[in-house]
Amino acid sequence: MKIEALKALLEDMTIEEKVGQTIQLSADFFSDQSEDITGPMNEMAMTEKKKYQVGSVLGLSGAKETIDLQKEFMEKNRQHIPLLFMADIIHGDHTIFPIPLGLGATWNPEAIKLTAEISAKEAAAQGLHVTFSPMVDLVRDPRWGRVMEATGEDKLLNKRYARAFVEGYQGEDLKNDLTKLAACVKHFAGYGAPRGGRDYNSVDLNENTLREHYLPAYQEGIDAGAKLVMTAFNTIDNIPATGNKGLMRDVLRDEMGFDGVLISDWGAIGELVPHGVAEDNRAAAKQAITAGVDIEMMSAAYSEHLVDLVKQDDSLATLLNESVWNILRLKNDLGLFEQPYRGADEETESQSVFSTDNKQAALTVAEQSIVLLENNGVLPLNKEDRIVLTGQRRDSNDILGAWSWKGDLSKTETLKEAMSKTVGSENLSVIDDATFLEGQYSFFMDDIRLADTVVVAIGESSEMSGEAASRTNIKLPENQLVLLRELKKLNKKVVAVLFNGRPLDLSDVIPLVDGLVEAWFPGTMGAQAITNVLFGKVNPSGKLPMSFPRSIGQIPLTYNEDSTGRPLTDEKRGEKYFSRYLDTENTALYPFGFGRSYTRFEYAGCTLSKQTMSADDVLTVSVTIKNTGEVEGLETVQLYIRDKVAEVVRPVKELIDFKQVTLTAGESKTVSFEITEAQLRYTHADNTVSSDAGTFLIGVGTDSRVSLSESFVLEKE
Ligand code: BGC
């Protein structure tokens, strides 16, 4: 629709119709007219008339379902304005990819872009227009269940992934490419930092940290063109984000340049009341529209009060117009006025959903997401080996992870099923973990005696992470530790495969196993991916996107912690008055960027093209990496830096670039990075972003423990 026509449409709308656009209802409001719906209809202050004025629906999918509703809706809507269909397509639609934390472990933005393209294609064919993804919240606390939905603790990694997701979902021509979805960057801002790791809890971030570490990934998603942003449940500066005018208007809109649709999180406008910053829903509605929230998701503040508020206050009428304009523009950007059904098509749906190609992509990405944590020479396994498979998760299809809405467990292979295709039943004995826990394995004595290796599948169920799934204990469930202790007594090689949605405290596990494979929740093809890694068809290459602590007491623990005045150096180890614990190390058990391979990579030298650079120079850092093992492998080469002296305290180390290189056995390659002044900038005390002249320490290595043994000087006039 031409912009003039869109403006004319807006002008023709009554206040009631305008407010309708700002309301989002869940699919069940439309799915049946039975009495069950009376409850929710009342709760949302809905009437039959108002229902056909709303702007968007969440959680409906299926080509037939969306086409039917759109048709009915447009007939009943006075101006025939199409609905927007939105849903949480987080790590796949029907074809489920690894959870985002697992995707983060690939260090492969291109792979993530592909998962977003496939997700969009499947979802668009089912009539969806918007996905509530990517979640780009930076995370530092594994107690928080939603770390599974994040891509990790590092700003650079998160930025690259944010862009990859948005580009993958939206493509280059959102209007005409009907296989695309509009992306929604969430949750603005700082939702990944709830106090104590408890979901929905308040957030206490200083402004410098917020700007320096947390905002950049949202900014990158916005710069990549994301059409929507979702507000967070939490507070920023003790004001709930959803009613925070300074955050939403001054920072998000004015500074960060976002001009799309701002949607509240589920019920978040209504939550301004229990937060204690609004007397009632009416005050909440006023606060949220003042803050610039365009769409209210699933609370009744706008629905009940906005018409009246706007009638009494012209300035609110202007804000309402702005919000409706944003929403109409989004509908127009998606081409809905011309093609209200957009990509919804039953035939395309049946072809694109869960196709062989999509599953192949899910397999490849799952393989790339797996992180090899320990290997005392036991992996890869041999196909001719005799293997005992046990553990609570040995035959579980609960491997898709939270937020896999359309993922079909009945189509998800278990580890037992995938392994039996590779090993052959005569070599694979599957033994119930209860057998070991109860010490009653005499019946299996022969299988155990003959076995070369015990593979034990353990970890969390998918319910244990995700939204509202915070934990204060991030060790394995006690019965699994008991199982590992029992297995240790068998004097067999033990390989543990972990399914989990968060970094775990694995300190009790390490002494009990010879091999440790972090599989996360690997998705639709996860069991096959794990099998391919276990048997060496695939050489693992995943690297942790989040530190794994030695103990829960270290949390929050990140590789890029701020410098202290009393840093614990090797020489000071054991001395008291330094920043340290009495009872454990400062370092992570498995640091950020860590992951083993079936081969070995040797790093030789690290050369800098110059020792001094000016602001318009490019400095090249080169390092030669040799595969000194027996098999081909992929290494993620990581470049870290430290700004030695700055205006504010800076991290002891920061990732500023990374590259992946594949090397055959014996092969060497030189990997080079180009550093420009832009990469040396940081947020100053007055919130401006720039670099300072001076010395930078630098190092290239296989994970974040790399020593920063080189240096260069940035010169400025
Ligand atoms: C979550 C959002 C999600 C929304 C809609 C909320 O509870 O916080 O991330 O997009 O529900 O399902």
XYZ file of C-alpha atoms and ligand atoms in Angstrom:
729
model
C 0.000 0.000 0.000
C 1.269 3.465 -0.809
C 2.191 5.611 2.154
C -0.629 8.109 1.415
C -3.190 5.335 1.427
C -1.790 4.037 4.699
C -2.078 7.509 6.201
C -5.628 7.782 4.943
C -6.397 4.453 6.577
C -5.076 5.728 9.897
C -7.092 8.927 9.602
C -10.255 7.002 8.912
C -9.913 4.964 12.113
C -11.978 5.612 15.219
C -10.173 5.752 18.574
C -11.627 2.327 19.377
C -10.224 0.905 16.157
C -6.845 2.454 16.817
C -6.692 0.990 20.293
C -7.721 -2.348 18.776
C -4.522 -2.387 16.740
C -2.456 -2.142 19.934
C -4.026 -5.272 21.406
C -2.684 -8.757 20.895
C -4.770 -11.790 21.746
C -3.771 -15.403 22.001
C -5.161 -17.819 19.437
C -7.713 -19.354 21.792
C -9.804 -16.198 21.682
C -10.609 -17.097 18.129
C -10.446 -20.864 18.194
C -13.899 -21.513 19.612
C -16.842 -19.616 20.894
C -17.605 -22.021 23.698
C -18.121 -20.952 27.268
C -14.528 -21.758 28.193
C -13.517 -18.570 26.531
C -15.792 -16.398 28.670
C -13.142 -16.328 31.381
C -10.287 -15.077 29.217
C -12.669 -12.778 27.278
C -13.544 -11.057 30.539
C -9.984 -10.992 31.721
C -8.906 -9.222 28.568
C -11.924 -6.938 28.665
C -12.957 -8.278 25.275
C -16.288 -8.173 23.532
C -17.206 -9.738 20.208
C -17.006 -6.293 18.614
C -13.604 -5.439 20.083
C -12.257 -8.831 19.102
C -12.578 -7.992 15.424
C -10.681 -4.751 15.913
C -7.502 -6.222 17.391
C -4.236 -5.976 15.521
C -2.495 -9.254 16.129
C -2.766 -12.820 17.356
C -0.154 -14.914 19.059
C 0.338 -18.618 18.941
C -1.801 -19.620 15.939
C -0.162 -21.541 13.145
C -1.083 -23.813 10.279
C -1.800 -22.663 6.746
C -5.466 -23.592 6.909
C -6.014 -22.159 10.380
C -4.383 -18.820 9.632
C -6.058 -18.425 6.240
C -9.474 -19.228 7.723
C -9.079 -16.785 10.569
C -7.625 -14.030 8.403
C -10.530 -14.377 6.004
C -13.170 -14.316 8.704
C -11.423 -11.497 10.530
C -11.066 -9.241 7.522
C -14.699 -9.715 6.613
C -15.773 -8.619 10.061
C -13.269 -5.773 10.441
C -14.773 -2.516 9.178
C -11.632 -1.449 7.325
C -10.610 -4.993 6.424
C -7.253 -4.591 8.133
C -5.399 -7.911 8.205
C -4.160 -9.484 11.417
C -0.531 -10.079 12.193
C 0.205 -13.659 13.257
C 3.063 -13.942 15.714
C 4.644 -16.841 17.594
C 7.750 -18.024 19.376
C 9.825 -19.707 16.709
C 12.965 -19.803 18.796
C 15.238 -22.594 17.600
C 13.178 -24.078 14.852
C 9.553 -24.493 13.932
C 8.859 -28.185 13.188
C 12.494 -28.984 12.465
C 14.141 -28.242 15.772
C 17.740 -27.067 15.941
C 19.879 -27.083 19.084
C 18.779 -24.667 21.809
C 20.276 -21.201 21.307
C 22.987 -21.859 23.919
C 23.997 -24.866 21.817
C 23.836 -22.766 18.661
C 26.110 -20.358 20.490
C 28.642 -23.160 20.898
C 29.036 -23.484 17.122
C 30.830 -20.115 16.880
C 29.341 -20.162 13.426
C 27.023 -17.233 12.634
C 26.465 -18.566 9.117
C 25.057 -21.780 10.564
C 22.752 -19.755 12.785
C 21.606 -17.713 9.832
C 20.720 -20.938 8.049
C 18.677 -22.193 11.014
C 16.776 -18.894 11.001
C 16.143 -19.160 7.252
C 14.770 -22.661 7.615
C 12.666 -21.737 10.633
C 11.223 -18.786 8.730
C 10.466 -20.925 5.719
C 8.587 -23.518 7.735
C 6.722 -20.956 9.830
C 5.850 -18.659 6.920
C 4.243 -21.522 5.046
C 2.035 -21.987 8.078
C 0.896 -18.415 7.914
C 3.095 -16.791 10.536
C 4.391 -13.260 10.025
C 6.480 -12.481 13.096
C 8.714 -14.555 15.331
C 9.527 -13.508 18.892
C 13.180 -14.173 18.220
C 16.086 -13.593 18.546
C 16.535 -13.384 22.289
C 19.838 -11.540 22.444
C 20.004 -11.074 26.217
C 23.575 -11.359 27.474
C 23.780 -13.985 30.235
C 26.183 -14.467 33.102
C 24.203 -16.549 35.540
C 23.536 -20.237 34.844
C 20.969 -20.370 37.630
C 18.634 -18.484 35.294
C 16.686 -21.055 33.267
C 16.581 -18.874 30.196
C 20.302 -19.050 29.554
C 19.258 -21.952 27.308
C 17.563 -19.371 25.121
C 20.597 -17.095 24.978
C 23.777 -17.369 22.969
C 26.123 -16.730 25.861
C 28.143 -14.358 27.977
C 30.076 -12.478 25.355
C 29.075 -9.295 23.615
C 30.893 -9.897 20.346
C 29.577 -13.419 19.953
C 26.058 -12.236 20.812
C 26.291 -9.407 18.314
C 27.309 -11.677 15.485
C 24.543 -14.121 16.317
C 21.944 -11.352 16.688
C 22.694 -10.191 13.175
C 22.706 -13.730 11.801
C 19.290 -14.480 13.286
C 17.720 -11.265 12.025
C 19.178 -11.611 8.537
C 18.132 -15.243 8.386
C 14.536 -14.583 9.431
C 13.951 -11.434 7.422
C 16.064 -11.965 4.312
C 16.699 -9.128 1.926
C 13.192 -8.459 0.708
C 10.720 -9.093 3.486
C 7.766 -7.755 1.543
C 8.125 -9.942 -1.495
C 9.932 -12.972 -0.163
C 7.041 -14.869 1.347
C 9.348 -17.394 3.024
C 10.501 -14.776 5.529
C 9.338 -13.579 8.928
C 9.752 -10.278 10.715
C 12.157 -10.654 13.642
C 11.640 -9.371 17.176
C 14.729 -8.616 19.222
C 14.099 -9.283 22.901
C 13.924 -8.634 25.838
C 14.826 -4.978 26.058
C 16.761 -4.525 28.208
C 18.940 -6.524 30.552
C 16.524 -9.418 31.097
C 19.536 -11.749 31.198
C 20.733 -10.287 34.491
C 18.036 -11.075 37.071
C 19.279 -10.891 40.659
C 20.140 -14.293 42.018
C 19.342 -15.856 38.652
C 15.659 -15.923 39.596
C 13.355 -15.375 36.650
C 11.324 -12.145 36.547
C 13.428 -10.745 39.383
C 14.733 -7.185 39.354
C 17.948 -6.265 37.572
C 20.711 -4.203 39.074
C 23.166 -3.146 36.386
C 25.285 -0.053 36.428
C 24.835 2.076 33.361
C 28.358 1.574 32.073
C 28.010 -2.219 32.173
C 24.553 -2.067 30.640
C 25.786 0.030 27.761
C 29.115 -1.673 27.285
C 28.064 -5.311 27.517
C 24.300 -5.660 27.335
C 23.057 -3.115 24.802
C 25.374 -3.940 21.865
C 23.584 -7.141 20.809
C 20.187 -5.406 20.793
C 21.777 -2.615 18.786
C 23.197 -5.083 16.295
C 19.791 -6.746 15.852
C 18.235 -3.321 15.275
C 20.987 -2.313 12.851
C 20.401 -5.575 10.990
C 16.851 -4.333 10.450
C 14.755 -6.162 13.065
C 11.185 -4.945 12.693
C 10.182 -5.414 16.323
C 11.613 -5.157 19.798
C 10.037 -6.739 22.884
C 10.181 -5.133 26.308
C 11.609 -7.033 29.262
C 9.784 -8.019 32.437
C 12.545 -6.659 34.644
C 13.454 -3.272 36.038
C 16.232 -1.031 34.805
C 17.244 1.599 37.349
C 14.349 0.335 39.453
C 11.784 1.189 36.794
C 10.137 -1.756 35.029
C 11.362 -1.741 31.427
C 7.806 -1.857 30.072
C 6.958 1.472 31.676
C 10.414 2.996 31.414
C 10.170 6.067 29.217
C 13.859 6.920 29.485
C 14.882 3.455 28.384
C 12.357 3.107 25.601
C 12.118 6.596 24.162
C 15.505 8.127 24.935
C 17.707 5.060 24.618
C 15.898 2.622 22.300
C 14.197 5.057 19.946
C 16.395 8.170 19.994
C 19.870 6.835 20.663
C 19.671 3.380 19.167
C 17.544 4.480 16.240
C 14.793 1.878 16.498
C 11.695 2.880 14.550
C 9.738 -0.359 14.403
C 7.086 -1.900 16.633
C 7.700 -2.139 20.364
C 5.678 -4.971 21.876
C 5.316 -5.711 25.572
C 6.251 -9.101 26.896
C 3.386 -11.353 27.991
C 1.254 -9.439 30.481
C 4.076 -7.019 31.240
C 1.951 -3.859 31.110
C -0.434 -5.306 33.685
C 2.591 -6.257 35.781
C 3.368 -2.585 36.370
C 0.698 -2.877 39.061
C 2.264 -5.686 41.145
C 5.650 -4.065 40.488
C 4.178 -1.211 42.496
C 4.750 1.589 40.005
C 1.155 1.879 38.832
C -1.939 2.105 40.993
C -4.073 0.093 38.609
C -4.356 -1.018 34.967
C -5.391 2.443 33.918
C -2.207 3.980 35.297
C -0.236 1.084 33.801
C -1.711 1.756 30.357
C -0.783 5.405 30.617
C 2.766 4.600 31.648
C 3.271 2.062 28.888
C 1.930 4.217 26.057
C 3.996 7.098 27.408
C 7.044 4.851 27.313
C 6.179 4.015 23.702
C 4.922 0.443 23.944
C 2.949 -0.068 20.727
C 1.388 -3.484 21.338
C 0.156 -4.932 24.599
C 0.595 -8.675 24.773
C -1.937 -10.423 26.965
C -2.865 -8.011 29.675
C -5.950 -5.823 29.599
C -4.626 -2.368 30.351
C -4.880 -0.945 26.819
C -8.019 -2.882 26.104
C -9.799 -1.544 29.153
C -8.469 1.967 29.487
C -6.707 3.368 26.480
C -9.802 4.655 24.678
C -10.862 6.649 27.698
C -7.345 7.893 28.454
C -6.883 9.121 24.915
C -10.251 10.855 24.862
C -9.206 12.847 27.907
C -5.671 13.695 26.936
C -4.634 14.937 23.498
C -0.984 14.206 24.093
C -1.848 10.535 24.579
C -3.882 10.648 21.379
C -0.708 11.668 19.564
C 1.198 8.789 21.119
C -1.561 6.367 20.171
C -1.389 7.587 16.587
C 2.357 6.963 16.573
C 1.887 3.438 17.869
C -0.820 2.577 15.369
C 1.294 4.039 12.624
C 4.172 1.737 13.615
C 1.831 -1.256 13.526
C 0.284 -0.348 10.178
C 3.758 0.184 8.727
C 4.778 -3.286 9.865
C 1.703 -4.787 8.193
C 2.591 -2.856 5.083
C 6.250 -3.881 5.208
C 5.050 -7.474 5.243
C 2.807 -6.762 2.259
C -0.275 -7.872 4.186
C -2.629 -5.332 2.627
C -1.992 -6.872 -0.771
C -1.413 -10.458 0.396
C -3.174 -10.984 3.710
C -2.389 -14.709 3.707
C 1.238 -14.049 2.763
C 3.166 -17.340 2.662
C 0.356 -19.471 4.113
C -0.148 -22.356 1.760
C -1.065 -25.923 2.586
C 0.941 -27.437 -0.228
C 4.111 -25.475 0.532
C 3.544 -26.244 4.184
C 3.498 -29.980 3.563
C 6.654 -29.740 1.451
C 8.725 -27.378 3.516
C 7.932 -28.548 7.011
C 10.337 -31.162 8.405
C 11.789 -31.817 4.964
C 14.829 -34.015 4.387
C 16.941 -30.951 3.641
C 15.847 -29.226 6.825
C 16.653 -32.303 8.877
C 20.069 -32.553 7.246
C 20.766 -28.958 8.239
C 19.585 -29.724 11.779
C 22.014 -32.639 11.890
C 24.976 -30.568 10.732
C 24.289 -27.739 13.147
C 23.746 -30.155 16.033
C 27.111 -31.769 15.269
C 28.754 -28.347 15.333
C 27.133 -27.475 18.661
C 28.524 -30.429 20.600
C 31.419 -29.605 22.922
C 33.925 -32.239 23.948
C 34.783 -31.440 27.561
C 36.923 -34.430 28.552
C 38.633 -37.213 26.678
C 41.168 -39.438 28.400
C 41.851 -41.326 25.208
C 38.504 -43.082 25.223
C 36.869 -41.260 22.316
C 36.082 -41.735 19.532
C 34.529 -45.124 20.122
C 35.053 -47.973 17.757
C 32.092 -49.434 15.886
C 33.327 -52.900 16.798
C 33.485 -52.053 20.506
C 31.009 -53.606 22.864
C 29.105 -50.879 24.573
C 26.806 -50.641 27.534
C 24.381 -47.728 27.265
C 22.687 -46.521 30.431
C 21.622 -43.352 32.254
C 18.241 -41.749 32.701
C 18.355 -40.124 29.283
C 19.552 -43.151 27.273
C 16.208 -43.724 25.588
C 14.575 -40.347 26.005
C 13.231 -38.239 23.174
C 13.126 -35.220 25.475
C 16.111 -33.757 23.654
C 14.489 -30.846 21.828
C 14.689 -28.447 24.758
C 12.310 -25.744 25.918
C 10.663 -23.493 23.314
C 10.270 -26.165 20.696
C 6.617 -25.493 20.192
C 5.914 -27.548 17.058
C 8.732 -30.011 17.612
C 7.282 -33.503 17.511
C 8.727 -35.837 20.127
C 7.302 -38.855 18.333
C 9.552 -38.015 15.391
C 12.608 -37.506 17.585
C 15.098 -40.340 17.798
C 16.555 -41.284 21.158
C 20.238 -41.919 21.740
C 19.537 -45.632 22.053
C 17.784 -45.665 18.665
C 20.524 -43.701 16.943
C 23.337 -45.727 18.491
C 21.769 -49.070 17.639
C 21.847 -48.147 13.959
C 25.590 -47.568 14.213
C 26.682 -50.300 16.574
C 24.417 -53.235 15.843
C 22.391 -54.848 18.583
C 24.886 -57.612 19.342
C 27.424 -55.019 20.496
C 25.063 -52.714 22.341
C 23.559 -53.603 25.708
C 21.057 -51.076 26.964
C 20.713 -51.282 30.713
C 18.225 -49.402 32.854
C 20.012 -47.025 35.227
C 17.875 -48.394 38.096
C 19.765 -51.665 37.687
C 22.965 -49.935 38.759
C 21.327 -47.724 41.324
C 19.860 -50.756 43.028
C 23.053 -52.745 42.618
C 21.136 -55.507 40.834
C 23.153 -56.006 37.719
C 24.091 -59.640 38.128
C 21.750 -60.440 35.241
C 23.862 -58.189 33.002
C 27.201 -59.325 34.376
C 28.320 -60.771 31.039
C 27.406 -57.653 29.108
C 29.299 -55.543 31.607
C 32.323 -57.846 31.714
C 32.602 -57.900 27.935
C 31.945 -54.208 27.457
C 34.771 -51.942 26.359
C 32.962 -48.767 27.295
C 29.938 -47.581 29.226
C 28.094 -44.651 27.674
C 25.908 -42.890 30.205
C 23.303 -40.360 29.079
C 22.476 -37.931 31.866
C 21.655 -34.307 32.572
C 18.545 -32.228 32.931
C 15.069 -32.736 31.543
C 13.947 -29.953 29.227
C 11.596 -28.717 31.963
C 14.582 -27.860 34.143
C 15.618 -24.907 31.996
C 13.724 -22.300 30.018
C 11.285 -19.690 31.274
C 10.461 -19.830 34.997
C 12.995 -22.641 35.488
C 15.662 -21.108 37.697
C 17.690 -23.356 39.991
C 19.919 -22.702 42.989
C 21.695 -25.990 42.451
C 23.390 -26.504 39.124
C 24.946 -29.863 39.818
C 23.584 -33.007 38.237
C 20.596 -34.454 40.083
C 21.923 -36.536 42.989
C 20.724 -39.899 41.642
C 22.797 -39.303 38.516
C 25.912 -38.696 40.591
C 25.165 -41.914 42.465
C 24.868 -43.689 39.137
C 28.246 -42.357 38.010
C 29.837 -43.538 41.258
C 28.372 -47.002 40.747
C 29.632 -47.100 37.174
C 33.096 -46.055 38.299
C 33.259 -49.224 40.396
C 32.893 -51.369 37.286
C 36.397 -50.446 36.167
C 35.258 -49.708 32.659
C 35.840 -46.649 30.539
C 32.908 -44.320 31.114
C 31.736 -41.707 28.644
C 29.032 -39.336 29.862
C 26.756 -37.562 27.408
C 25.153 -34.479 28.924
C 21.790 -33.023 27.997
C 21.259 -29.674 29.645
C 20.110 -26.129 29.086
C 22.651 -24.311 31.228
C 26.278 -24.514 32.312
C 26.431 -27.101 35.104
C 28.795 -27.497 38.023
C 30.563 -30.645 36.849
C 33.314 -30.771 39.451
C 31.926 -33.996 40.968
C 31.568 -35.569 37.554
C 35.068 -35.191 36.169
C 36.808 -37.732 38.433
C 34.161 -40.288 37.548
C 34.380 -40.229 33.753
C 36.922 -40.754 30.984
C 34.983 -38.855 28.370
C 32.499 -36.016 28.734
C 30.370 -34.778 25.856
C 28.240 -31.634 26.183
C 25.254 -32.158 23.875
C 22.908 -29.428 25.233
C 19.394 -30.041 23.925
C 20.462 -30.805 20.386
C 17.106 -30.875 18.596
C 15.388 -33.069 16.048
C 18.544 -34.772 14.799
C 20.438 -34.556 18.063
C 20.735 -38.260 18.808
C 22.300 -38.924 15.420
C 24.645 -35.975 15.847
C 25.836 -37.293 19.215
C 26.339 -40.763 17.748
C 28.366 -39.305 14.889
C 30.588 -37.535 17.396
C 30.918 -40.534 19.715
C 32.040 -42.777 16.867
C 34.317 -40.243 15.211
C 32.333 -39.748 12.037
C 32.387 -36.125 13.136
C 35.276 -34.517 14.969
C 33.768 -32.265 17.657
C 34.469 -28.559 17.265
C 32.010 -26.752 19.562
C 33.358 -24.199 22.031
C 31.594 -23.016 25.157
C 29.734 -19.715 24.796
C 29.444 -19.467 28.585
C 31.832 -20.307 31.417
C 31.168 -23.459 33.435
C 31.900 -22.658 37.100
C 33.704 -24.823 39.624
C 31.044 -24.030 42.145
C 27.776 -22.182 42.264
C 29.386 -19.780 44.728
C 31.459 -18.247 41.917
C 28.434 -17.056 40.000
C 28.330 -14.696 38.165
C 31.556 -15.822 36.584
C 32.714 -14.685 33.171
C 36.029 -14.687 31.397
C 35.804 -10.942 30.771
C 35.523 -9.812 34.380
C 36.529 -6.284 35.245
C 40.038 -5.681 36.535
C 40.229 -5.386 40.301
C 42.711 -3.440 42.413
C 43.961 -6.700 43.884
C 44.208 -9.132 41.025
C 45.277 -12.650 41.922
C 48.412 -13.369 39.906
C 50.297 -16.662 39.897
C 52.924 -15.215 42.256
C 50.262 -14.162 44.743
C 48.447 -17.483 44.755
C 47.868 -18.581 48.327
C 48.280 -15.103 49.758
C 45.351 -13.663 51.568
C 44.611 -10.047 50.723
C 43.869 -10.513 47.062
C 40.598 -10.843 45.186
C 40.109 -14.567 45.671
C 38.177 -17.272 47.472
C 39.572 -19.237 50.387
C 37.976 -22.443 49.205
C 38.209 -22.481 45.416
C 39.986 -21.028 42.409
C 38.853 -17.834 40.722
C 38.888 -19.479 37.328
C 36.139 -21.428 35.598
C 36.143 -25.205 35.517
C 35.645 -24.948 31.753
C 36.305 -21.450 30.485
C 34.521 -19.480 27.810
C 35.717 -20.549 24.373
C 36.806 -23.992 25.567
C 36.243 -27.217 23.647
C 38.412 -30.202 22.790
C 38.891 -31.977 19.502
C 39.935 -35.478 18.460
C 43.025 -33.871 17.026
C 45.547 -31.368 18.466
C 46.212 -27.845 17.277
C 49.508 -26.171 17.876
C 49.725 -22.383 17.812
C 53.028 -20.924 16.672
C 53.946 -17.316 17.333
C 51.661 -14.371 17.041
C 52.985 -11.631 14.845
C 51.783 -8.079 14.588
C 52.230 -6.122 11.373
C 53.210 -3.069 13.433
C 53.825 -2.087 17.019
C 52.125 1.265 16.722
C 48.927 2.100 14.912
C 47.075 5.316 14.293
C 43.311 5.708 14.225
C 43.074 5.135 10.486
C 45.525 2.217 10.353
C 44.800 -1.463 10.072
C 46.963 -3.697 12.210
C 47.282 -7.314 11.154
C 47.738 -10.090 13.689
C 48.817 -13.439 12.276
C 49.260 -16.813 13.829
C 50.132 -20.180 12.343
C 48.152 -23.179 13.460
C 49.186 -26.743 12.829
C 47.082 -29.851 13.150
C 49.545 -32.177 14.881
C 47.064 -34.994 15.404
C 45.850 -37.831 13.228
C 42.519 -36.584 11.948
C 41.083 -33.565 10.232
C 39.631 -30.978 12.567
C 38.065 -27.566 12.762
C 39.519 -25.016 15.148
C 37.994 -21.723 16.248
C 40.876 -19.300 16.550
C 40.132 -16.602 19.122
C 41.627 -13.122 19.397
C 41.586 -11.451 22.808
C 42.636 -8.014 23.858
C 43.052 -5.856 26.935
C 42.994 -2.118 27.115
C 45.765 -1.482 29.605
C 44.740 1.928 30.851
C 41.344 3.490 30.281
C 39.054 6.039 31.797
C 36.830 3.380 33.362
C 37.759 -0.096 34.567
C 37.931 -2.459 31.597
C 37.725 -6.256 31.380
C 40.866 -8.273 32.019
C 40.335 -9.742 28.579
C 37.866 -9.322 25.736
C 37.157 -11.313 22.612
C 37.498 -9.003 19.638
C 37.449 -11.450 16.743
C 37.459 -15.153 15.879
C 37.854 -17.294 12.782
C 37.298 -20.936 12.003
C 39.859 -22.980 10.135
C 39.750 -26.594 8.991
C 43.053 -28.462 8.935
C 43.795 -31.962 7.720
C 46.206 -34.064 9.768
C 49.657 -32.495 9.594
C 48.440 -29.376 7.812
C 49.358 -25.803 8.873
C 47.631 -22.573 7.996
C 48.203 -18.965 8.873
C 45.178 -17.138 10.187
C 45.170 -13.346 10.135
C 42.981 -10.800 11.863
C 42.703 -7.158 11.006
C 42.325 -4.740 13.878
C 40.987 -1.251 13.382
C 40.491 1.550 15.852
C 36.734 0.870 15.925
C 37.342 -2.409 17.735
C 39.188 -0.604 20.512
C 36.323 1.658 21.514
C 34.461 1.426 24.780
C 31.830 3.263 26.766
C 33.283 6.166 28.706
C 31.994 7.642 31.955
C 29.813 10.137 30.063
C 28.348 7.302 27.918
C 30.186 8.330 24.769
C 31.910 5.553 22.863
C 35.465 6.061 21.692
C 38.963 4.649 22.006
C 41.839 5.991 24.065
C 45.408 6.244 22.913
C 47.737 3.858 24.713
C 48.838 0.268 25.037
C 46.750 -2.779 24.255
C 47.734 -6.300 25.209
C 46.791 -8.976 22.758
C 46.852 -12.735 22.307
C 45.503 -15.418 19.965
C 44.567 -18.858 21.180
C 42.248 -21.797 21.453
C 40.126 -20.459 24.339
C 39.823 -17.551 26.738
C 42.742 -18.715 28.904
C 45.148 -17.443 26.256
C 47.901 -15.234 27.625
C 48.053 -11.728 26.220
C 51.747 -11.793 25.515
C 51.963 -9.259 22.662
C 51.158 -5.599 22.687
C 50.743 -2.568 20.471
C 50.156 1.117 20.939
C 47.295 3.144 19.564
C 48.474 6.661 18.793
C 46.121 9.590 18.537
C 46.748 13.237 17.816
C 8.269 -14.732 27.160
C 8.606 -14.195 25.781
C 7.695 -14.811 24.751
C 6.269 -14.517 25.145
C 5.249 -15.031 24.150
C 6.793 -14.632 27.457
O 6.458 -15.297 28.631
O 9.028 -14.033 28.117
O 9.950 -14.451 25.488
O 8.007 -14.333 23.482
O 6.009 -15.116 26.401
O 5.120 -16.389 24.173
